[in-house]
XYZ file of C-alpha atoms in Angstrom:
594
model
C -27.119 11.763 -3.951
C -26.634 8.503 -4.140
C -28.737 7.283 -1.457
C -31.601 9.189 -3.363
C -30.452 7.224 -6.558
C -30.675 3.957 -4.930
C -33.945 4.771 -3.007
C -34.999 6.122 -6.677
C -33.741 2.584 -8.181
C -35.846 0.543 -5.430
C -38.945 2.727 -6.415
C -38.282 1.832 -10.252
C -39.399 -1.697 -9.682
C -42.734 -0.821 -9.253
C -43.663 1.892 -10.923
C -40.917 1.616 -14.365
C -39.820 5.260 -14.405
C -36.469 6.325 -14.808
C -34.248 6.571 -11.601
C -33.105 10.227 -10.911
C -29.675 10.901 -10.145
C -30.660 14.222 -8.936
C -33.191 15.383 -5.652
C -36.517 15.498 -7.257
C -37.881 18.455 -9.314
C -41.194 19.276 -9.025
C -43.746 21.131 -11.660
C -45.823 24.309 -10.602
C -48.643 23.019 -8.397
C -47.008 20.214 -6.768
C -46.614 20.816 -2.854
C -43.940 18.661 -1.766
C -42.105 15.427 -3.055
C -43.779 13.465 -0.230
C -46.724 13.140 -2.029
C -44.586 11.310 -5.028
C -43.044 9.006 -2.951
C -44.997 7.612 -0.834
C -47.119 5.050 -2.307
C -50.618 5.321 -2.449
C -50.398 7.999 0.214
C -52.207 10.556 -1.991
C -55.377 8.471 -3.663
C -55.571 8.864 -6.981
C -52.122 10.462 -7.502
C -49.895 9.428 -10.118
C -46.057 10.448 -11.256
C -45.474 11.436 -15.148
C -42.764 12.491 -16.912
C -43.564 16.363 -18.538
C -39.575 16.810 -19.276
C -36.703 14.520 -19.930
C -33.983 15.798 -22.053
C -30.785 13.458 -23.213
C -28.281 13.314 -21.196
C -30.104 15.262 -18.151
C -29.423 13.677 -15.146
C -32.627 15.159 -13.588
C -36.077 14.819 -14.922
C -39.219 16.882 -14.065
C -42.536 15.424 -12.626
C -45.578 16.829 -11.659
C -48.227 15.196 -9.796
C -52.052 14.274 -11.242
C -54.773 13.633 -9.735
C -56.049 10.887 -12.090
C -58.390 8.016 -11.818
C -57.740 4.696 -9.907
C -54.956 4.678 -6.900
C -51.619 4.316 -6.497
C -48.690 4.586 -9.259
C -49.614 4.296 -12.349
C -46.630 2.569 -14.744
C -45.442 5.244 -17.105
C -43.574 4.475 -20.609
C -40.711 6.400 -20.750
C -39.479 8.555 -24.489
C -36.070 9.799 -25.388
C -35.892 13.355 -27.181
C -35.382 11.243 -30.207
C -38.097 9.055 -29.696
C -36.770 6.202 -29.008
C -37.763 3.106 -26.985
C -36.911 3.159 -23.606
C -35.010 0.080 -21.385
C -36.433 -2.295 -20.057
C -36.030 -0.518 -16.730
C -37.008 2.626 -18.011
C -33.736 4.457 -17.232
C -31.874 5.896 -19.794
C -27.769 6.216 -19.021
C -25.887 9.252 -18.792
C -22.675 8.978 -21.071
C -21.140 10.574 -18.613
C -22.741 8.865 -15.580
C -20.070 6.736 -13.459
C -22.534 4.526 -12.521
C -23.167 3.096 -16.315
C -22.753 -0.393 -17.079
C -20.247 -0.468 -19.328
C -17.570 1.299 -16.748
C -19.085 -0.892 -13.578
C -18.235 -4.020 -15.798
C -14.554 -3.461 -15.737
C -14.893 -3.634 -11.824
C -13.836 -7.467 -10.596
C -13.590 -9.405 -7.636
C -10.214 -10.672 -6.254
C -10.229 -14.063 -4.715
C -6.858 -14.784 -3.249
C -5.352 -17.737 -1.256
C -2.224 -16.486 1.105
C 0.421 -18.622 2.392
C 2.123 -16.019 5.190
C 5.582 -17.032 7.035
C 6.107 -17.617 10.200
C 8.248 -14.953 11.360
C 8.264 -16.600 15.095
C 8.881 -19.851 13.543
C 10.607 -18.932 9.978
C 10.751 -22.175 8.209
C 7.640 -22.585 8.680
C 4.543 -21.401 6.699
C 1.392 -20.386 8.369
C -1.843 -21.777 7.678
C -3.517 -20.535 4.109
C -5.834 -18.258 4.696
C -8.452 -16.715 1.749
C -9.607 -13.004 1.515
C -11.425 -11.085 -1.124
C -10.753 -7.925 -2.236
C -11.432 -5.418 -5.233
C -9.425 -4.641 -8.869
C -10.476 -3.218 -12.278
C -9.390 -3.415 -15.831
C -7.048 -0.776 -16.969
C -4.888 0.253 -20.230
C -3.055 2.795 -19.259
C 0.670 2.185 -19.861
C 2.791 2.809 -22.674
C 2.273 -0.527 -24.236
C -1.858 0.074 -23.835
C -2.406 -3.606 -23.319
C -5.370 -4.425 -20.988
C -4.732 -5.334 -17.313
C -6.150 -5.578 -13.316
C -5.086 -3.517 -10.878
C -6.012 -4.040 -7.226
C -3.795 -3.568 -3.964
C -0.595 -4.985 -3.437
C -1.757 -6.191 0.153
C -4.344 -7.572 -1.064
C -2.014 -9.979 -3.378
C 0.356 -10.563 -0.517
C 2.447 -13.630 -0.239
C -0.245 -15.422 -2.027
C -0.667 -18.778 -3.752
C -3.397 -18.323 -5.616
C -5.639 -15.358 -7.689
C -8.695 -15.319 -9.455
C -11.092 -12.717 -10.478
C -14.602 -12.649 -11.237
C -16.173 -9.930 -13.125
C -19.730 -9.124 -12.236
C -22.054 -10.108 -14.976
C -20.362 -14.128 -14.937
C -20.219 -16.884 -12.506
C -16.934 -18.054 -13.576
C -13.977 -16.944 -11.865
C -10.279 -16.710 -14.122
C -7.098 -17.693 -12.912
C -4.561 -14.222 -12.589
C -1.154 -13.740 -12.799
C 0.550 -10.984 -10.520
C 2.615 -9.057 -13.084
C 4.106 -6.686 -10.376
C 4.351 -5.490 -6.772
C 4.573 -2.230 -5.678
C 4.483 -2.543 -2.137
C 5.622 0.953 -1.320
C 2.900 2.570 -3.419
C 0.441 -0.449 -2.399
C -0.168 -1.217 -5.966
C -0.318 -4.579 -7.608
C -0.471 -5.296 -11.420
C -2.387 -8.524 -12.701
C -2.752 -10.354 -15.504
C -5.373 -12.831 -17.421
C -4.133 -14.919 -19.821
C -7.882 -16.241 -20.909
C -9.156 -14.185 -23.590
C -12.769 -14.963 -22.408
C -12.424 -12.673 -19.300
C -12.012 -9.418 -21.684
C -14.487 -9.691 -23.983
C -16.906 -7.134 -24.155
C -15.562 -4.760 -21.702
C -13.606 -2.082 -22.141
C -10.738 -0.889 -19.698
C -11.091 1.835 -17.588
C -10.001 5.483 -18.372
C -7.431 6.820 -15.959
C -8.805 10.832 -15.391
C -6.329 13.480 -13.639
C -5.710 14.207 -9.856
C -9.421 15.340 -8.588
C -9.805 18.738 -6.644
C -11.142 19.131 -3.160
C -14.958 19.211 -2.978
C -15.464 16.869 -5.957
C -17.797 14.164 -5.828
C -16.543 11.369 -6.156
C -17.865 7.435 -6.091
C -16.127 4.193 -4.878
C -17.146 1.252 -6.358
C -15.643 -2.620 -4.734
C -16.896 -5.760 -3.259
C -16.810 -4.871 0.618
C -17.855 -6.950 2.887
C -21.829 -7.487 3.767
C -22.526 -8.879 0.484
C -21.271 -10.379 -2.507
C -22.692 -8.196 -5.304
C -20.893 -4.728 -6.220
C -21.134 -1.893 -3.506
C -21.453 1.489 -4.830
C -20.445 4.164 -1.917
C -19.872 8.083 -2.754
C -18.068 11.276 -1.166
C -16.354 13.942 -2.121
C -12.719 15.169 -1.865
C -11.791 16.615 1.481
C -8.065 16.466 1.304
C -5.106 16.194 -0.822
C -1.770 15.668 0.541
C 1.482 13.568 1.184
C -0.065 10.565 3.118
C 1.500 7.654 4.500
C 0.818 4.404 2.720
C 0.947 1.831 5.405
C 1.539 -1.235 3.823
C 4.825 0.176 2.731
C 5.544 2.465 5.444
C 6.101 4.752 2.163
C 5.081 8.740 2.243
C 3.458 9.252 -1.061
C 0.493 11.531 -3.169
C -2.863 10.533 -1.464
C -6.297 11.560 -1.643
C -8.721 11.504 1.466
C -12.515 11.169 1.263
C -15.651 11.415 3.456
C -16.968 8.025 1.833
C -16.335 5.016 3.593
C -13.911 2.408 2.104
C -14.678 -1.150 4.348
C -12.263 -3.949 4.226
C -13.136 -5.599 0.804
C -13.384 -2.404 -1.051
C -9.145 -2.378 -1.203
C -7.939 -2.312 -4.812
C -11.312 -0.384 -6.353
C -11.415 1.981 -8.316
C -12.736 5.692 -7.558
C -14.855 7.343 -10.189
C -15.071 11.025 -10.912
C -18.316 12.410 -11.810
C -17.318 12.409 -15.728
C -16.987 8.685 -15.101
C -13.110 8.641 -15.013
C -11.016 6.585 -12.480
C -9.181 8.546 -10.378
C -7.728 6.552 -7.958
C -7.654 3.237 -5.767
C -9.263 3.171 -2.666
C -6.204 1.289 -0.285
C -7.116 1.959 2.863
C -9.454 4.079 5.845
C -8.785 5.842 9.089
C -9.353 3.775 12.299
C -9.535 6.093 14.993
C -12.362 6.191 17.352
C -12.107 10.461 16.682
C -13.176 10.264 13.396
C -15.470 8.197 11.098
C -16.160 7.806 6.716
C -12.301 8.790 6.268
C -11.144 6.769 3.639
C -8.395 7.123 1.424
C -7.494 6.618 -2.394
C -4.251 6.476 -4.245
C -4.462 8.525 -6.818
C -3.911 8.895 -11.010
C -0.060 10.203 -11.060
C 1.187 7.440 -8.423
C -0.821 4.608 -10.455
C 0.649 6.441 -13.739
C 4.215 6.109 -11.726
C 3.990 2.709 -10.686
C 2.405 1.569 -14.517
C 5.503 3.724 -16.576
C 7.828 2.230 -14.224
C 7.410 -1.469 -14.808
C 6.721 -0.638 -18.717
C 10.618 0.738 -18.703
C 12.043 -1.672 -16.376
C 9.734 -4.881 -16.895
C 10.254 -4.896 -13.182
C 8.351 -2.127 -10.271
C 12.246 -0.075 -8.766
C 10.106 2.031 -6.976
C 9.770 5.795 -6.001
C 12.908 7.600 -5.175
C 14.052 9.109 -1.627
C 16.677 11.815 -1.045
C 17.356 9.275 1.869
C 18.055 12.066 4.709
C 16.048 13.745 7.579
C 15.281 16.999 7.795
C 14.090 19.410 10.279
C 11.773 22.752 9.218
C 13.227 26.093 10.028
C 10.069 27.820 11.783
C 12.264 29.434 14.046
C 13.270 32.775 13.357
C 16.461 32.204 15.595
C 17.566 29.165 13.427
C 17.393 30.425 10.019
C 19.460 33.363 10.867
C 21.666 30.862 12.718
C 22.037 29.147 9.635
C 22.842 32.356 7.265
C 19.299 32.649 5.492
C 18.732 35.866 4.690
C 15.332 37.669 4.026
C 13.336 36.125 0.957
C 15.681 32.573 1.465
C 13.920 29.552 3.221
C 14.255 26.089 3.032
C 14.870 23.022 5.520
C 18.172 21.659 7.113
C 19.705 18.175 7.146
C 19.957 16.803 10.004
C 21.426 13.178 8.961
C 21.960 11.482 5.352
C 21.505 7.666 5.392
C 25.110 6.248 4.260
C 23.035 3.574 1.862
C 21.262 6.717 -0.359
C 22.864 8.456 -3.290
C 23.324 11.463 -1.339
C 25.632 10.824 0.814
C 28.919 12.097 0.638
C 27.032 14.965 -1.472
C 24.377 16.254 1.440
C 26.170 17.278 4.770
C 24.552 17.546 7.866
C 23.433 21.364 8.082
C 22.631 21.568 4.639
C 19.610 24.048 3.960
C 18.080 22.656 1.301
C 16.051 25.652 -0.694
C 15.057 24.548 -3.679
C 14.833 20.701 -6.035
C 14.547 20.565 -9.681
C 13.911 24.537 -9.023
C 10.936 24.901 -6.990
C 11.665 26.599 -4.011
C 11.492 25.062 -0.248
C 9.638 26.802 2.143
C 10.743 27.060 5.964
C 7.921 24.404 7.081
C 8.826 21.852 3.725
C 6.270 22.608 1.621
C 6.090 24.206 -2.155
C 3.503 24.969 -4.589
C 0.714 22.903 -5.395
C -1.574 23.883 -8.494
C -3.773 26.895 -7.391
C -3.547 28.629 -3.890
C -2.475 25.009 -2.566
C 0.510 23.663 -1.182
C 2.632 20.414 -0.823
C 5.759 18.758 0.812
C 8.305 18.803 -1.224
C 8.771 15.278 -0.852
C 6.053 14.790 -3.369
C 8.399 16.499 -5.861
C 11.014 13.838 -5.155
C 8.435 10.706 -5.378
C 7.400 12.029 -9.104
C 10.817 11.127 -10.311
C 12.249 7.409 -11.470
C 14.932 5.533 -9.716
C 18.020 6.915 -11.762
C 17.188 10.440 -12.326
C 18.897 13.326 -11.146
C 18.462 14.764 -8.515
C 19.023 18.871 -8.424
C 19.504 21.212 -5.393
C 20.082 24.608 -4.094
C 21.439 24.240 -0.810
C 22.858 26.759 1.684
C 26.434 25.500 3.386
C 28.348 27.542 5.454
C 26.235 30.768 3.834
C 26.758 30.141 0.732
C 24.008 28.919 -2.332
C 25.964 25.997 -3.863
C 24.068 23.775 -6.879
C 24.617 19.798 -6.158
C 23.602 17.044 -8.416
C 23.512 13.466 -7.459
C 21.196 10.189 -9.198
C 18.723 9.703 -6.954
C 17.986 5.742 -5.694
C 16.256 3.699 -2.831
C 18.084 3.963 0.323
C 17.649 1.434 2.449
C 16.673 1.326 5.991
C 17.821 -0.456 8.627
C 14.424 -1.649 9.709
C 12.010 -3.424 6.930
C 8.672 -1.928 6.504
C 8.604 -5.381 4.279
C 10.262 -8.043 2.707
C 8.744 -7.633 -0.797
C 7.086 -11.341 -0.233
C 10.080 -12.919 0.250
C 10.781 -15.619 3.065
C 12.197 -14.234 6.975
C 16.029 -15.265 6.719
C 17.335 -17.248 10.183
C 19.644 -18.999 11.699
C 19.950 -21.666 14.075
C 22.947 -22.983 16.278
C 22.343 -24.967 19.896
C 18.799 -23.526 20.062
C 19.615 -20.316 19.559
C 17.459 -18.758 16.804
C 18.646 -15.868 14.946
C 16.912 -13.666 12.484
C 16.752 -9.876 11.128
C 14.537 -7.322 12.781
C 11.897 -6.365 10.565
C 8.168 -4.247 10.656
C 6.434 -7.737 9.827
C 8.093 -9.648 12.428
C 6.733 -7.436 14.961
C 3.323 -7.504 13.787
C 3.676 -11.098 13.742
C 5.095 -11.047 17.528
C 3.556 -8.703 18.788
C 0.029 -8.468 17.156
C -0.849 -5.527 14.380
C -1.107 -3.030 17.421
C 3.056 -4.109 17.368
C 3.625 -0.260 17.849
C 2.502 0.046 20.909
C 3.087 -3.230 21.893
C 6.866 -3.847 20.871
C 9.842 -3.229 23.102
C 10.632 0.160 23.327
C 14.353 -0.067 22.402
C 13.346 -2.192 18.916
C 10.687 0.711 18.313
C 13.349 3.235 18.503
C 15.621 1.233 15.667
C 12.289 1.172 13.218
C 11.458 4.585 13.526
C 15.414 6.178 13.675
C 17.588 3.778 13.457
C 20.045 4.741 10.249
C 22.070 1.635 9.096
C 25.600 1.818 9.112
C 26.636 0.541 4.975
C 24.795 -1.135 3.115
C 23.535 -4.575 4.564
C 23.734 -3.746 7.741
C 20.859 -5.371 9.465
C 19.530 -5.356 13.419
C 20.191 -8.989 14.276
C 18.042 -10.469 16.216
C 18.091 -14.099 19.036
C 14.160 -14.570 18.499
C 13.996 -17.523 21.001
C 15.863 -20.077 22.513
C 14.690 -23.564 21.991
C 15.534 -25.599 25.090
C 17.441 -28.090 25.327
C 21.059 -29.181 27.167
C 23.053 -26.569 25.583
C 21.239 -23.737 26.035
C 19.625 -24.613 29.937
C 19.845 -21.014 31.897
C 19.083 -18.951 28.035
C 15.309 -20.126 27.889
C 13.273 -17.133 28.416
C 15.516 -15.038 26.506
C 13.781 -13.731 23.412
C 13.571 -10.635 21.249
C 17.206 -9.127 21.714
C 19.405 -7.576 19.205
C 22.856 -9.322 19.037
C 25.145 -6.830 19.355
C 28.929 -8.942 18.840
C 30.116 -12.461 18.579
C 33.575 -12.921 20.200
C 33.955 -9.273 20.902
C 33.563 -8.021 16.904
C 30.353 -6.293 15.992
C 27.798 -7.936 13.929
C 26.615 -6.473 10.853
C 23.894 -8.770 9.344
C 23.017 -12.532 9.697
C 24.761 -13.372 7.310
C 28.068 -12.007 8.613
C 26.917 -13.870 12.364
C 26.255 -16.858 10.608
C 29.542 -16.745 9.140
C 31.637 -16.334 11.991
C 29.651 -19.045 14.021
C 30.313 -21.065 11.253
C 33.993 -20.455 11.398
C 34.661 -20.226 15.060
C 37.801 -21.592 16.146
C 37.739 -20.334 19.968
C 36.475 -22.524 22.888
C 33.290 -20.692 23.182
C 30.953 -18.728 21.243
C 30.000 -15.557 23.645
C 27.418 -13.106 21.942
C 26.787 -9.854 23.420
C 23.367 -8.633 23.685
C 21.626 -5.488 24.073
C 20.222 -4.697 27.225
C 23.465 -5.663 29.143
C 23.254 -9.460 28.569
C 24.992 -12.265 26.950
C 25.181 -15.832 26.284
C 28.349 -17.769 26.428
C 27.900 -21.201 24.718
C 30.611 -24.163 24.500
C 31.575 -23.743 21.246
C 31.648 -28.190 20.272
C 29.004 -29.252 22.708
C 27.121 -25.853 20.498
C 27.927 -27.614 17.179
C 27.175 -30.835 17.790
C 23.516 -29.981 19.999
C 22.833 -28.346 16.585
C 22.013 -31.623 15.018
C 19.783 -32.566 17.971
C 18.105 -29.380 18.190
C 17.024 -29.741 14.148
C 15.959 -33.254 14.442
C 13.871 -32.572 17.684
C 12.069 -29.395 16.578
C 11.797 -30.349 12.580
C 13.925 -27.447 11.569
C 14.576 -28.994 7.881
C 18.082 -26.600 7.862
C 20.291 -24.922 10.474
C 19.849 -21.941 8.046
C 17.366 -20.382 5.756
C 18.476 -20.763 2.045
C 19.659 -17.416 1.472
C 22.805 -17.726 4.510
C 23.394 -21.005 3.017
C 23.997 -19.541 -0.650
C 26.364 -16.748 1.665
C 28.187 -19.938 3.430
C 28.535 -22.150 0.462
C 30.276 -18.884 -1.711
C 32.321 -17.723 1.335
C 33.640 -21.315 1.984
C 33.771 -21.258 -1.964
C 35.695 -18.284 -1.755
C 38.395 -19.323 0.826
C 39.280 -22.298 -0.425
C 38.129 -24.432 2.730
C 36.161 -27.462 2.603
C 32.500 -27.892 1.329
C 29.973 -27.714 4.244
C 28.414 -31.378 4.611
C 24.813 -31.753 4.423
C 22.784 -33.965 6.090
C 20.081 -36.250 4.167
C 17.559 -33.208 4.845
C 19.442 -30.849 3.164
C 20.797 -28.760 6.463
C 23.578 -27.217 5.898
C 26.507 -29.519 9.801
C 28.312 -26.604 11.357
């Protein structure tokens, strides 16, 4: 259809007829639409319009055999008699291609300013990308703002959007992050920038088969792209710039890099989603995929209670589905019952210490589980029940029916974010570290690996630091996978050099929890040398003065402004605070002298 409309559009500057969102219709006698479109083709011929009613999106021709050759221009009427555009197309109200809605459509301009997770007290070089938002009002306050993707705001510096019909480009604010839901919130403070357009209506979730359109700035040009599918899928998708299961949408229409943060139009003209990101595989091609209405309703209700994005909920526990016949009678369902066991609860959620391992969980907020996870979805359609989860606010309850031991038993528990022991992201905050003889420590995270290991960093990673981001459950809250990045050389260290990329496991025989707690007991050592167990069956076993003092060195000879990144200093200066001890010195740089 659209092709058609933009082939009809090119057509339009030659021969000032309306453009046709519609295939052509022809009038009794007419043989075939060739003869309208190609030009001069049929001498003589000429297109006129015999039927045009308001708001049709298809209007009748006929072909004439007239006098003189080629198109002939042709005035066109409304039913009321008006004067035609200028163009001679008259707008559908309900057409999503209308001016008024592809206004609200802007171009992001941001400058990033990425860390260096190999080198974390460093920044990398600024880099600029461009990327798509719109103007919405849907919140509970109704005031007008841009949305556009959170990875496309990312660690930056520096945003500005352009709206289409103006050269000039306006500084933005970013309001909010949601970086699980891939959803950022901006903000214009010059009044200029709104005038004259109005925000975008948010519609409700679309249904499979609609048509849909995408509208965004890819890349291959600099004016607005207009690309259109239709709904092939609905279902819990992963949102991979937040490593977050959510509500997604997949289309057949193709959504290129640029197009991230645009909106999605229904054929009533409505937004229904954000395009955020596309399949890759060389299996498949034109799969795209758009967040939709309820998660950008989520994410815009959530920062209007909190004045701050807390993100979608988790029951924070693995599950496995009860297929099996063998297993659910194992587990004491009985015919009718279903549901899906626990299998481990993540000591950092809510629901620990209420979910047990071999919990069947049956049914949340009373919508029963089925055996393979999913439950109802509007008509004959199903979901996980995840999604049902995700729908609620940080702070809600949380109510079950699960199966222990054989019998139903009703638990109730406030449902939060659990954390995991992996990052998928640091919510644009800085890589912490820590440096002593060389040896430079930091926390395993999802970004750190791209960042070593390229953005293929799931193939291309170590097996055993693979295994911790995809099942590794921390152990309390805090608890981190330390991590001896590298070992700058130097006379201390001479024998560690190619070590790299190795979780610390203990420092003096006790077990480390985070990088904070290493840091602290480096800090504090007392003992003649500082061993630190590694995984893989290694260690390093350091002098624990010649250490200290090669610290100094080691900063001045590789720039490292501080032995530590500022959030393990605010952790040294309160413990030190706390025991009474000493002040750590500083040095004229403002590093912290073991």
């Amino acid at each position: 259809m659209l092709a058609l409309r933009a082939l009809n559009r090119l057509l339009a500057q030659h021969i000032r007829r309306p453009v046709v969102g519609c295939p052509w219709q022809l009038s009794p006698g007419c043989a075939s639409s060739q003869a309208c479109l190609n030009n001069g083709a049929a001498s003589g011929s000429r297109a006129v319009v015999v039927e045009a009613s308001r708001g049709s999106r298809a209007r009748r021709l006929k072909c004439d055999n007239g006098v003189g050759e080629g198109w002939e221009s042709v005035d066109y009427h409304s039913e009321s008699g008006g004067d035609a555009y200028d163009d001679g197309y008259e707008e559908d109200p309900n057409d999503p291609h209308r001016a008024e809605l592809l206004n609200a459509v802007v171009k992001v301009y941001c400058k990033h300013t990425e860390p260096n997770f190999s080198l974390p007290w460093q920044k990398k070089r600024q880099f600029s990308s461009t990327s798509s938002g719109f103007m919405v009002s849907d919140g509970p306050e109704k005031r007008p703002w841009v949305l556009t993707n959170a990875h496309s705001v990312a660690y930056h510096s520096q945003v500005q959007v352009k709206r289409r019909d103006t050269e000039k480009k306006f500084i933005a604010r970013v309001l909010a992050v949601g970086t699980d839901c891939d959803v950022a919130l901006l903000m214009v403070d010059d009044k200029e920038f709104w005038k004259g357009v109005e925000p975008l209506p948010l519609g409700s979730l679309p249904k499979l088969q609609d048509y849909v359109t995408v509208v965004g700035y890819p890349v291959g040009g600099d004016s607005l792209s207009v690309t259109a599918g239709v709904v092939s899928r609905i279902e819990v998708t992963h949102f991979c710039h937040g490593s977050c299961d959510l509500l997604g949408v997949q289309i057949d229409a193709a959504i290129n890099s640029g197009n991230s943060g645009g909106p999605v139009f229904s054929e009533a003209g409505y937004c229904v989603g954000i395009a955020f990101q596309s399949y890759a595989g060389s299996d498949a091609e034109n799969i795209g995929y758009v967040i939709p209405t309820p998660v950008i309703r989520h994410f815009l209700q959530d920062y209007s209670r909190n004045k701050k994005v807390t993100g979608f909920p988790a029951l924070g526990i693995t599950y496995q589905r009860l297929d099996a016949k063998d297993i659910r009678e194992s587990c004491g369902l009985k015919e009718g019952q279903s549901g899906v066991m626990v299998r481990s609860v993540n000591p950092t959620s809510n629901s620990f210490g209420v979910l047990e391992v071999g919990d069947v969980l049956m049914e949340f907020d009373g919508v029963k589980i089925a055996c393979d996870g999913t439950v109802p979805f509007r008509t004959s359609e199903r979901i996980m029940f995840t999604f049902l989860v995700a729908n609620k606010f940080v702070g809600n309850m949380a109510d079950l029916l699960v199966l222990r031991d054989g019998t139903p038993t009703r638990l109730q528990f406030e449902l939060g974010r659990p954390q995991a022991l992996v990052p998928s992201h640091l919510n644009g905050k800085n890589p912490s570290y820590f440096v002593v003889a060389g040896c430079v420590f930091t926390s395993l995270s999802e970004p750190y690996l791209a960042n070593e290991f390229g953005m293929d960093y799931a193939t291309e990673s170590p097996v055993k630091l693979l295994e911790k981001v995809y099942f590794g459950i921390p152990k309390k809250k805090g608890h981190q996978v330390v991590l001896l990045s590298q070992v700058l050389a130097n006379e201390a260290t001479v024998g560690y050099e190619d070590m790299e990329n190795v979780p610390v496991v203990a420092f003096n025989g006790t077990p480390v929890e985070n990088l904070c707690h290493l840091s602290e007991m480096v800090v504090n050592c007392k003992e003649k040398y500082m061993t630190f167990d590694l995984e893989y069956h290694q260690v390093i076993v350091l002098a624990t003065e010649a250490a200290k003092a090669a610290t100094d060195v080691v900063l001045e000879e590789y720039s490292i402004p501080n032995m530590a990144s500022p959030d393990v200093r605010e952790h040294l200066e309160k413990e030190k605070a706390g025991s009474g001890k000493r002040k750590l010195s500083e040095r004229p740089s403002g590093a912290i002298r073991l």
